[in-house]
PDB file of C-alpha atoms and ligand atoms in Angstrom:
ATOM      1  CA  MET A   1      22.894  12.073 -16.651  1.00 37.00           C
ATOM      2  CA  ALA A   2      21.920  13.218 -19.476  1.00 36.00           C
ATOM      3  CA  ASP A   3      18.180  13.314 -18.383  1.00 39.00           C
ATOM      4  CA  SER A   4      18.824  15.750 -15.682  1.00 47.00           C
ATOM      5  CA  SER A   5      18.048  18.273 -16.539  1.00 55.00           C
ATOM      6  CA  ARG A   6      14.253  18.251 -17.489  1.00 53.00           C
ATOM      7  CA  HIS A   7      14.389  19.487 -13.023  1.00 54.00           C
ATOM      8  CA  ASP A   8      16.119  22.753 -14.525  1.00 58.00           C
ATOM      9  CA  ALA A   9      12.482  24.226 -15.503  1.00 58.00           C
ATOM     10  CA  TRP A  10      13.497  27.770 -15.727  1.00 56.00           C
ATOM     11  CA  GLN A  11      10.042  29.257 -16.817  1.00 60.00           C
ATOM     12  CA  ALA A  12       7.700  30.600 -13.413  1.00 63.00           C
ATOM     13  CA  GLY A  13       9.131  34.057 -12.582  1.00 62.00           C
ATOM     14  CA  ASP A  14       7.813  33.953  -8.572  1.00 73.00           C
ATOM     15  CA  SER A  15       9.062  30.460  -7.470  1.00 80.00           C
ATOM     16  CA  TYR A  16      12.537  31.234  -9.255  1.00 80.00           C
ATOM     17  CA  ASP A  17      12.192  34.644  -6.803  1.00 83.00           C
ATOM     18  CA  ALA A  18      11.774  32.708  -3.757  1.00 86.00           C
ATOM     19  CA  TYR A  19      14.139  29.761  -4.645  1.00 90.00           C
ATOM     20  CA  MET A  20      16.647  32.242  -6.128  1.00 89.00           C
ATOM     21  CA  GLY A  21      16.369  35.468  -7.557  1.00 87.00           C
ATOM     22  CA  ARG A  22      16.299  37.000  -4.075  1.00 92.00           C
ATOM     23  CA  TRP A  23      19.802  35.048  -3.448  1.00 94.00           C
ATOM     24  CA  SER A  24      21.068  36.260  -7.137  1.00 93.00           C
ATOM     25  CA  ARG A  25      20.356  40.041  -6.008  1.00 94.00           C
ATOM     26  CA  GLN A  26      22.652  39.800  -3.034  1.00 95.00           C
ATOM     27  CA  ILE A  27      25.358  38.777  -5.715  1.00 96.00           C
ATOM     28  CA  ALA A  28      24.684  41.022  -8.215  1.00 97.00           C
ATOM     29  CA  PRO A  29      25.957  44.138  -6.392  1.00 97.00           C
ATOM     30  CA  ARG A  30      28.606  42.480  -6.034  1.00 98.00           C
ATOM     31  CA  PHE A  31      29.832  41.450  -8.302  1.00 98.00           C
ATOM     32  CA  LEU A  32      29.508  44.853 -10.373  1.00 98.00           C
ATOM     33  CA  ASP A  33      31.803  46.279  -8.053  1.00 97.00           C
ATOM     34  CA  TRP A  34      34.721  43.946  -8.708  1.00 98.00           C
ATOM     35  CA  LEU A  35      33.682  44.539 -12.240  1.00 98.00           C
ATOM     36  CA  GLY A  36      34.432  48.152 -12.118  1.00 96.00           C
ATOM     37  CA  ALA A  37      32.391  49.224 -15.386  1.00 97.00           C
ATOM     38  CA  ALA A  38      32.322  52.395 -15.926  1.00 97.00           C
ATOM     39  CA  ASP A  39      29.524  55.111 -16.874  1.00 98.00           C
ATOM     40  CA  GLY A  40      27.587  55.377 -20.134  1.00 98.00           C
ATOM     41  CA  LEU A  41      28.249  52.388 -20.855  1.00 98.00           C
ATOM     42  CA  ASP A  42      26.307  49.900 -23.820  1.00 98.00           C
ATOM     43  CA  TRP A  43      26.026  46.251 -22.097  1.00 98.00           C
ATOM     44  CA  LEU A  44      24.756  43.067 -22.702  1.00 98.00           C
ATOM     45  CA  GLU A  45      22.984  41.188 -20.221  1.00 98.00           C
ATOM     46  CA  VAL A  46      22.667  37.241 -21.461  1.00 98.00           C
ATOM     47  CA  GLY A  47      20.667  34.796 -19.302  1.00 97.00           C
ATOM     48  CA  CYS A  48      18.791  37.215 -17.246  1.00 97.00           C
ATOM     49  CA  GLY A  49      16.097  35.452 -15.308  1.00 94.00           C
ATOM     50  CA  THR A  50      13.876  37.830 -13.505  1.00 92.00           C
ATOM     51  CA  GLY A  51      15.949  41.124 -14.063  1.00 96.00           C
ATOM     52  CA  ALA A  52      18.910  40.742 -10.784  1.00 95.00           C
ATOM     53  CA  LEU A  53      21.766  41.496 -12.558  1.00 98.00           C
ATOM     54  CA  SER A  54      19.423  43.616 -15.201  1.00 98.00           C
ATOM     55  CA  ALA A  55      18.001  45.665 -11.772  1.00 97.00           C
ATOM     56  CA  ALA A  56      21.918  46.268 -10.397  1.00 98.00           C
ATOM     57  CA  ILE A  57      23.142  47.932 -12.904  1.00 98.00           C
ATOM     58  CA  VAL A  58      19.774  50.382 -14.145  1.00 98.00           C
ATOM     59  CA  ALA A  59      20.567  51.639 -10.365  1.00 97.00           C
ATOM     60  CA  ARG A  60      24.994  51.527  -9.898  1.00 97.00           C
ATOM     61  CA  CYS A  61      26.151  51.505 -13.037  1.00 98.00           C
ATOM     62  CA  ASN A  62      24.560  54.341 -15.581  1.00 98.00           C
ATOM     63  CA  PRO A  63      24.328  52.148 -18.489  1.00 98.00           C
ATOM     64  CA  ALA A  64      23.672  53.701 -22.091  1.00 98.00           C
ATOM     65  CA  SER A  65      21.798  51.354 -22.759  1.00 98.00           C
ATOM     66  CA  LEU A  66      21.716  47.807 -21.434  1.00 98.00           C
ATOM     67  CA  LEU A  67      19.686  44.175 -23.405  1.00 98.00           C
ATOM     68  CA  SER A  68      19.192  41.362 -21.886  1.00 98.00           C
ATOM     69  CA  ILE A  69      18.218  38.097 -22.695  1.00 98.00           C
ATOM     70  CA  ASP A  70      16.629  35.244 -22.102  1.00 97.00           C
ATOM     71  CA  PRO A  71      15.399  31.792 -23.582  1.00 96.00           C
ATOM     72  CA  SER A  72      12.101  32.504 -21.047  1.00 93.00           C
ATOM     73  CA  GLU A  73       9.689  34.294 -22.764  1.00 94.00           C
ATOM     74  CA  ASP A  74       8.295  34.385 -18.702  1.00 92.00           C
ATOM     75  CA  PHE A  75      11.716  35.403 -17.555  1.00 93.00           C
ATOM     76  CA  ILE A  76      12.115  38.576 -20.271  1.00 96.00           C
ATOM     77  CA  ALA A  77       8.137  39.639 -18.848  1.00 95.00           C
ATOM     78  CA  ARG A  78       9.212  39.852 -14.964  1.00 93.00           C
ATOM     79  CA  ALA A  79      11.979  41.208 -15.938  1.00 96.00           C
ATOM     80  CA  ARG A  80      10.824  43.923 -18.212  1.00 97.00           C
ATOM     81  CA  ALA A  81       8.391  44.276 -15.484  1.00 96.00           C
ATOM     82  CA  ASN A  82      10.156  44.516 -12.673  1.00 95.00           C
ATOM     83  CA  VAL A  83      13.481  47.288 -14.162  1.00 97.00           C
ATOM     84  CA  PRO A  84      11.823  49.649 -15.623  1.00 97.00           C
ATOM     85  CA  ASP A  85      13.899  51.729 -17.421  1.00 97.00           C
ATOM     86  CA  ALA A  86      14.057  53.543 -20.843  1.00 98.00           C
ATOM     87  CA  ARG A  87      17.945  52.255 -21.235  1.00 98.00           C
ATOM     88  CA  ALA A  88      17.139  49.291 -20.173  1.00 98.00           C
ATOM     89  CA  ALA A  89      15.339  46.338 -23.043  1.00 98.00           C
ATOM     90  CA  PHE A  90      14.710  42.681 -22.284  1.00 98.00           C
ATOM     91  CA  GLN A  91      14.089  40.134 -25.056  1.00 98.00           C
ATOM     92  CA  VAL A  92      14.027  36.680 -25.801  1.00 98.00           C
ATOM     93  CA  GLY A  93      17.158  34.961 -26.607  1.00 98.00           C
ATOM     94  CA  ASP A  94      19.556  32.806 -26.976  1.00 98.00           C
ATOM     95  CA  ALA A  95      23.776  32.982 -25.387  1.00 98.00           C
ATOM     96  CA  GLN A  96      25.102  30.590 -27.543  1.00 98.00           C
ATOM     97  CA  ALA A  97      23.597  33.328 -31.050  1.00 98.00           C
ATOM     98  CA  LEU A  98      23.579  36.500 -29.419  1.00 98.00           C
ATOM     99  CA  PRO A  99      20.673  38.956 -30.722  1.00 98.00           C
ATOM    100  CA  ALA A 100      23.637  41.649 -31.137  1.00 98.00           C
ATOM    101  CA  ALA A 101      26.441  42.985 -34.323  1.00 98.00           C
ATOM    102  CA  SER A 102      29.837  41.531 -33.944  1.00 98.00           C
ATOM    103  CA  ALA A 103      31.810  44.516 -32.210  1.00 98.00           C
ATOM    104  CA  SER A 104      28.478  46.520 -29.830  1.00 98.00           C
ATOM    105  CA  LYS A 105      28.896  46.227 -26.644  1.00 98.00           C
ATOM    106  CA  ASP A 106      31.121  47.201 -24.101  1.00 98.00           C
ATOM    107  CA  VAL A 107      29.977  45.213 -21.754  1.00 98.00           C
ATOM    108  CA  ILE A 108      28.891  41.687 -21.782  1.00 98.00           C
ATOM    109  CA  ALA A 109      27.844  40.277 -18.478  1.00 98.00           C
ATOM    110  CA  SER A 110      26.043  37.552 -17.083  1.00 98.00           C
ATOM    111  CA  ALA A 111      24.635  36.307 -13.870  1.00 98.00           C
ATOM    112  CA  LEU A 112      24.188  32.143 -13.062  1.00 96.00           C
ATOM    113  CA  VAL A 113      23.533  30.646 -16.533  1.00 96.00           C
ATOM    114  CA  LEU A 114      26.656  29.662 -18.384  1.00 96.00           C
ATOM    115  CA  ASN A 115      26.465  26.266 -16.428  1.00 94.00           C
ATOM    116  CA  PHE A 116      23.055  25.610 -18.078  1.00 93.00           C
ATOM    117  CA  VAL A 117      23.797  26.349 -21.570  1.00 96.00           C
ATOM    118  CA  PRO A 118      24.737  23.666 -24.072  1.00 96.00           C
ATOM    119  CA  ASP A 119      28.001  24.907 -25.716  1.00 97.00           C
ATOM    120  CA  LYS A 120      29.197  26.710 -23.087  1.00 97.00           C
ATOM    121  CA  GLU A 121      32.476  27.806 -25.003  1.00 97.00           C
ATOM    122  CA  LYS A 122      30.073  29.160 -27.658  1.00 97.00           C
ATOM    123  CA  ALA A 123      28.092  31.168 -25.664  1.00 98.00           C
ATOM    124  CA  LEU A 124      31.841  33.099 -24.699  1.00 97.00           C
ATOM    125  CA  ALA A 125      32.991  32.922 -27.960  1.00 96.00           C
ATOM    126  CA  GLU A 126      29.224  34.944 -28.809  1.00 98.00           C
ATOM    127  CA  MET A 127      29.953  37.493 -26.020  1.00 98.00           C
ATOM    128  CA  LYS A 128      33.399  37.373 -27.700  1.00 97.00           C
ATOM    129  CA  ARG A 129      32.505  38.090 -30.646  1.00 97.00           C
ATOM    130  CA  VAL A 130      29.821  41.195 -29.528  1.00 98.00           C
ATOM    131  CA  ALA A 131      32.461  42.723 -27.603  1.00 98.00           C
ATOM    132  CA  ARG A 132      33.931  46.160 -28.788  1.00 97.00           C
ATOM    133  CA  ARG A 133      38.057  46.264 -28.336  1.00 96.00           C
ATOM    134  CA  GLY A 134      38.822  46.915 -25.119  1.00 96.00           C
ATOM    135  CA  ALA A 135      35.469  45.812 -23.445  1.00 97.00           C
ATOM    136  CA  THR A 136      34.681  44.322 -19.860  1.00 97.00           C
ATOM    137  CA  ILE A 137      33.813  40.322 -20.513  1.00 98.00           C
ATOM    138  CA  GLY A 138      32.159  39.538 -16.721  1.00 98.00           C
ATOM    139  CA  PHE A 139      30.036  36.101 -15.667  1.00 98.00           C
ATOM    140  CA  TYR A 140      29.449  34.253 -12.292  1.00 97.00           C
ATOM    141  CA  VAL A 141      28.064  31.067 -11.638  1.00 97.00           C
ATOM    142  CA  TRP A 142      27.849  29.548  -8.022  1.00 96.00           C
ATOM    143  CA  ASP A 143      30.018  27.643  -5.742  1.00 96.00           C
ATOM    144  CA  TYR A 144      28.759  24.589  -7.076  1.00 93.00           C
ATOM    145  CA  ALA A 145      32.275  22.200  -6.405  1.00 92.00           C
ATOM    146  CA  GLY A 146      33.168  23.290  -3.712  1.00 92.00           C
ATOM    147  CA  GLY A 147      29.734  23.013  -1.882  1.00 90.00           C
ATOM    148  CA  GLY A 148      29.399  27.143  -1.594  1.00 93.00           C
ATOM    149  CA  VAL A 149      25.804  27.129  -1.683  1.00 95.00           C
ATOM    150  CA  GLU A 150      25.105  26.078   1.193  1.00 96.00           C
ATOM    151  CA  PHE A 151      21.376  25.639   1.231  1.00 96.00           C
ATOM    152  CA  MET A 152      21.700  23.987  -1.875  1.00 95.00           C
ATOM    153  CA  ARG A 153      23.884  21.815  -1.021  1.00 95.00           C
ATOM    154  CA  THR A 154      22.640  20.842   2.527  1.00 96.00           C
ATOM    155  CA  PHE A 155      18.695  20.109   0.091  1.00 97.00           C
ATOM    156  CA  TRP A 156      21.075  17.689  -2.122  1.00 96.00           C
ATOM    157  CA  ASN A 157      23.157  16.000   0.350  1.00 95.00           C
ATOM    158  CA  ALA A 158      19.275  15.102   2.299  1.00 97.00           C
ATOM    159  CA  ALA A 159      18.013  14.152  -0.727  1.00 97.00           C
ATOM    160  CA  ALA A 160      20.708  11.940  -1.185  1.00 96.00           C
ATOM    161  CA  ALA A 161      20.538  10.033   1.724  1.00 97.00           C
ATOM    162  CA  LEU A 162      17.345   9.220   1.528  1.00 97.00           C
ATOM    163  CA  ASP A 163      17.626   8.753  -2.771  1.00 96.00           C
ATOM    164  CA  PRO A 164      20.550   7.311  -4.193  1.00 95.00           C
ATOM    165  CA  ALA A 165      20.009   8.378  -7.272  1.00 94.00           C
ATOM    166  CA  ALA A 166      19.642  12.074  -6.478  1.00 95.00           C
ATOM    167  CA  ARG A 167      23.248  11.703  -5.886  1.00 92.00           C
ATOM    168  CA  ASP A 168      23.562  11.785  -9.709  1.00 92.00           C
ATOM    169  CA  LEU A 169      20.910  15.208 -10.391  1.00 91.00           C
ATOM    170  CA  THR A 170      23.811  17.722  -7.786  1.00 91.00           C
ATOM    171  CA  GLU A 171      24.904  20.235  -9.083  1.00 89.00           C
ATOM    172  CA  ASP A 172      28.161  20.030  -8.548  1.00 90.00           C
ATOM    173  CA  ARG A 173      28.577  16.366 -10.190  1.00 91.00           C
ATOM    174  CA  ARG A 174      26.753  17.957 -13.957  1.00 90.00           C
ATOM    175  CA  PHE A 175      28.986  21.243 -13.655  1.00 93.00           C
ATOM    176  CA  PRO A 176      32.217  20.002 -12.509  1.00 93.00           C
ATOM    177  CA  PHE A 177      33.807  22.757 -14.890  1.00 94.00           C
ATOM    178  CA  CYS A 178      32.224  25.933 -11.781  1.00 96.00           C
ATOM    179  CA  THR A 179      36.303  25.762  -9.850  1.00 96.00           C
ATOM    180  CA  GLN A 180      38.281  28.577 -10.339  1.00 96.00           C
ATOM    181  CA  GLU A 181      40.805  26.364 -11.950  1.00 96.00           C
ATOM    182  CA  GLY A 182      37.723  24.615 -14.845  1.00 96.00           C
ATOM    183  CA  LEU A 183      36.354  28.611 -15.136  1.00 96.00           C
ATOM    184  CA  THR A 184      39.326  29.746 -16.261  1.00 95.00           C
ATOM    185  CA  ALA A 185      40.960  27.269 -18.740  1.00 95.00           C
ATOM    186  CA  LEU A 186      37.132  27.236 -20.000  1.00 95.00           C
ATOM    187  CA  ALA A 187      37.397  30.629 -21.097  1.00 95.00           C
ATOM    188  CA  ALA A 188      41.178  30.706 -22.182  1.00 93.00           C
ATOM    189  CA  ARG A 189      39.684  28.008 -24.608  1.00 93.00           C
ATOM    190  CA  ALA A 190      36.751  30.570 -26.310  1.00 94.00           C
ATOM    191  CA  GLY A 191      39.820  32.531 -26.415  1.00 92.00           C
ATOM    192  CA  LEU A 192      38.829  35.059 -23.707  1.00 93.00           C
ATOM    193  CA  ALA A 193      42.252  35.806 -22.411  1.00 78.00           C
ATOM    194  CA  PRO A 194      43.868  37.081 -19.992  1.00 87.00           C
ATOM    195  CA  VAL A 195      41.539  36.576 -17.588  1.00 93.00           C
ATOM    196  CA  GLU A 196      40.529  37.190 -13.563  1.00 96.00           C
ATOM    197  CA  CYS A 197      38.857  35.023 -11.367  1.00 96.00           C
ATOM    198  CA  ALA A 198      37.571  35.831  -8.065  1.00 97.00           C
ATOM    199  CA  ALA A 199      35.504  34.313  -5.328  1.00 97.00           C
ATOM    200  CA  ILE A 200      32.236  36.723  -4.209  1.00 97.00           C
ATOM    201  CA  GLU A 201      30.202  35.538  -1.155  1.00 97.00           C
ATOM    202  CA  ALA A 202      27.048  36.574   0.343  1.00 96.00           C
ATOM    203  CA  PRO A 203      24.668  35.514   3.450  1.00 96.00           C
ATOM    204  CA  THR A 204      21.504  33.951   3.117  1.00 97.00           C
ATOM    205  CA  VAL A 205      19.205  34.102   5.597  1.00 97.00           C
ATOM    206  CA  PHE A 206      15.947  32.426   6.000  1.00 97.00           C
ATOM    207  CA  ARG A 207      13.787  33.623   9.073  1.00 97.00           C
ATOM    208  CA  ASP A 208      12.681  30.154  10.108  1.00 97.00           C
ATOM    209  CA  PHE A 209      12.628  26.440   8.865  1.00 97.00           C
ATOM    210  CA  GLU A 210       9.796  27.296   6.580  1.00 97.00           C
ATOM    211  CA  ASP A 211      10.808  29.888   4.690  1.00 97.00           C
ATOM    212  CA  TYR A 212      14.153  27.561   3.407  1.00 97.00           C
ATOM    213  CA  TRP A 213      11.759  25.141   3.017  1.00 97.00           C
ATOM    214  CA  ARG A 214       8.891  26.246   0.011  1.00 95.00           C
ATOM    215  CA  PRO A 215      10.948  27.455  -2.419  1.00 94.00           C
ATOM    216  CA  PHE A 216      11.711  24.051  -2.766  1.00 95.00           C
ATOM    217  CA  THR A 217       8.118  22.521  -3.276  1.00 94.00           C
ATOM    218  CA  LEU A 218       7.659  25.137  -6.562  1.00 90.00           C
ATOM    219  CA  GLY A 219       9.576  23.686  -9.011  1.00 84.00           C
ATOM    220  CA  ALA A 220      11.732  26.686 -10.352  1.00 78.00           C
ATOM    221  CA  GLY A 221      15.488  25.079 -11.172  1.00 83.00           C
ATOM    222  CA  PRO A 222      17.139  21.877 -10.576  1.00 87.00           C
ATOM    223  CA  ALA A 223      16.573  20.852  -6.326  1.00 93.00           C
ATOM    224  CA  PRO A 224      13.062  22.666  -6.899  1.00 92.00           C
ATOM    225  CA  GLY A 225      12.205  20.995  -9.817  1.00 90.00           C
ATOM    226  CA  TYR A 226      13.372  17.351  -8.069  1.00 94.00           C
ATOM    227  CA  CYS A 227      11.549  18.250  -5.540  1.00 95.00           C
ATOM    228  CA  LYS A 228       8.324  19.147  -7.158  1.00 93.00           C
ATOM    229  CA  ALA A 229       8.063  15.297  -8.554  1.00 93.00           C
ATOM    230  CA  LEU A 230       8.388  13.493  -5.415  1.00 96.00           C
ATOM    231  CA  ASP A 231       5.499  11.590  -4.674  1.00 96.00           C
ATOM    232  CA  PRO A 232       4.148  13.274  -0.929  1.00 97.00           C
ATOM    233  CA  ALA A 233       5.902  10.418   1.024  1.00 98.00           C
ATOM    234  CA  ALA A 234       8.637  11.219  -0.697  1.00 97.00           C
ATOM    235  CA  GLN A 235       9.110  14.788  -0.380  1.00 98.00           C
ATOM    236  CA  ARG A 236       7.100  14.631   3.521  1.00 98.00           C
ATOM    237  CA  ARG A 237      10.756  12.494   4.491  1.00 98.00           C
ATOM    238  CA  LEU A 238      12.503  14.926   3.066  1.00 98.00           C
ATOM    239  CA  ARG A 239      11.430  17.885   4.337  1.00 98.00           C
ATOM    240  CA  GLU A 240      11.412  16.084   7.945  1.00 98.00           C
ATOM    241  CA  LYS A 241      15.069  14.894   7.637  1.00 97.00           C
ATOM    242  CA  LEU A 242      15.974  18.463   6.716  1.00 98.00           C
ATOM    243  CA  HIS A 243      13.812  20.015   9.433  1.00 97.00           C
ATOM    244  CA  ASP A 244      16.391  17.618  11.675  1.00 95.00           C
ATOM    245  CA  ASN A 245      19.798  18.390  10.536  1.00 93.00           C
ATOM    246  CA  LEU A 246      19.659  22.437   9.687  1.00 96.00           C
ATOM    247  CA  PRO A 247      21.110  24.764  12.309  1.00 94.00           C
ATOM    248  CA  ARG A 248      18.977  27.141  14.160  1.00 96.00           C
ATOM    249  CA  ARG A 249      19.277  30.125  16.104  1.00 97.00           C
ATOM    250  CA  ASP A 250      17.411  30.389  18.956  1.00 97.00           C
ATOM    251  CA  ASP A 251      14.294  33.057  17.353  1.00 97.00           C
ATOM    252  CA  GLY A 252      14.473  30.182  14.388  1.00 97.00           C
ATOM    253  CA  SER A 253      16.239  31.493  11.311  1.00 98.00           C
ATOM    254  CA  ILE A 254      18.777  29.417   9.565  1.00 98.00           C
ATOM    255  CA  HIS A 255      22.046  31.022   8.160  1.00 98.00           C
ATOM    256  CA  LEU A 256      23.825  30.171   5.232  1.00 97.00           C
ATOM    257  CA  LYS A 257      25.776  31.505   2.832  1.00 96.00           C
ATOM    258  CA  THR A 258      26.704  31.235  -0.539  1.00 96.00           C
ATOM    259  CA  ARG A 259      29.751  32.179  -2.407  1.00 97.00           C
ATOM    260  CA  ALA A 260      29.978  32.464  -6.851  1.00 97.00           C
ATOM    261  CA  TRP A 261      33.224  32.127  -8.857  1.00 97.00           C
ATOM    262  CA  ALA A 262      33.495  35.333 -11.426  1.00 97.00           C
ATOM    263  CA  ILE A 263      34.995  35.752 -14.767  1.00 97.00           C
ATOM    264  CA  ARG A 264      36.633  39.116 -15.627  1.00 97.00           C
ATOM    265  CA  SER A 265      38.475  39.807 -19.005  1.00 97.00           C
ATOM    266  CA  ILE A 266      39.295  42.735 -21.249  1.00 96.00           C
ATOM    267  CA  ALA A 267      38.110  42.168 -25.160  1.00 93.00           C
ATOM    268  CA  ASP A 268      41.683  42.657 -26.929  1.00 84.00           C
ATOM    269  CA  ARG A 269      39.621  42.628 -30.872  1.00 63.00           C
TER     270      ARG A 269
HETATM  271  C1  SAM B   1      19.724  30.937 -12.209  1.00 69.90           C
HETATM  272  S1  SAM B   1      18.888  31.605 -13.098  1.00 69.90           S
HETATM  273  C2  SAM B   1      20.245  32.815 -13.417  1.00 69.90           C
HETATM  274  C3  SAM B   1      18.656  34.192 -14.391  1.00 69.90           C
HETATM  275  C4  SAM B   1      19.981  35.847 -13.461  1.00 69.90           C
HETATM  276  N1  SAM B   1      20.780  35.867 -14.260  1.00 69.90           N
HETATM  277  C5  SAM B   1      19.697  36.024 -12.123  1.00 69.90           C
HETATM  278  O1  SAM B   1      21.053  36.110 -11.539  1.00 69.90           O
HETATM  279  O2  SAM B   1      18.895  36.056 -10.663  1.00 69.90           O
HETATM  280  C6  SAM B   1      19.780  30.788 -14.829  1.00 69.90           C
HETATM  281  C7  SAM B   1      19.037  31.257 -16.148  1.00 69.90           C
HETATM  282  O3  SAM B   1      19.730  31.432 -18.602  1.00 69.90           O
HETATM  283  C8  SAM B   1      18.471  30.826 -18.486  1.00 69.90           C
HETATM  284  N2  SAM B   1      19.498  30.830 -19.629  1.00 69.90           N
HETATM  285  C9  SAM B   1      19.067  29.334 -19.655  1.00 69.90           C
HETATM  286  N3  SAM B   1      19.614  28.487 -20.927  1.00 69.90           N
HETATM  287  C10 SAM B   1      19.751  29.409 -21.628  1.00 69.90           C
HETATM  288  C11 SAM B   1      20.487  29.344 -22.859  1.00 69.90           C
HETATM  289  N4  SAM B   1      21.005  28.995 -23.479  1.00 69.90           N
HETATM  290  N5  SAM B   1      21.029  31.210 -23.619  1.00 69.90           N
HETATM  291  C12 SAM B   1      20.671  32.322 -22.595  1.00 69.90           C
HETATM  292  N6  SAM B   1      20.381  32.150 -21.197  1.00 69.90           N
HETATM  293  C13 SAM B   1      19.769  30.649 -20.313  1.00 69.90           C
HETATM  294  C14 SAM B   1      17.632  30.514 -18.263  1.00 69.90           C
HETATM  295  O4  SAM B   1      16.931  30.910 -18.789  1.00 69.90           O
HETATM  296  C15 SAM B   1      17.905  30.910 -16.888  1.00 69.90           C
HETATM  297  O5  SAM B   1      16.903  32.428 -17.023  1.00 69.90           O
END
């Protein structure tokens, strides 16, 4: 599966927003409500993408400061434009070497990122390093293994039925640790203990089949990366299979849901 990450393709902000950003924006406020951080704190956000969680932090948590980092220059430019707030700063950076001083932040948060980071324990240890004593460290990833991201699971089921090689690219195969037990164990290995884990859910409603299908053709993310790389005939077969399989309401809309696993820990250093 070493080759599978070539499909991840996190670069194009518009394509990301059409595929995932619109749904990650639904989960972000629910996660913040669960995280329960106070007003007036210094935040660090790891892997901000186009700013779904950053916008929610600024809107709901009244931060004293927010530094959001991501390795993608394009995403950082998008996030900066999407969250025009004097308290928020956006910077290119990597989860495995956070650009922040030790013991300098009150809340470290990360949305849908950890599974894409090569050294996950290092990323969590970095979050712990920059946390002040008593700081909150919180992150979430999709419930891939439990089929919690129904629009993605439906796509890959259809893709694998037509092309058995697609099975190795699916997120549940690539990221088997994204379960309640796997995440709790990973956090403990990185020195975050005790940790709490909760499921956070949101609906994903697609206007019609095109609203569901088009983002997969744009290339941002693992499933769209796979879809975009197919030759036209194979892409047409996949489209037809999905068109036949997806449940629709009378008005043509498609109602699915997403579930993320969220982790919360209080730093003891
Ligand atoms: C699914 S997107 C999530 C973006 C955003 N947090 C959201 O909720 O919409 C995954 C993000 O992880 C970022 N990422 C990938 N590898 C990373 C790393 N090593 N350090 C920090 N972020 C990383 C990608 O650039 C991308 O923005």
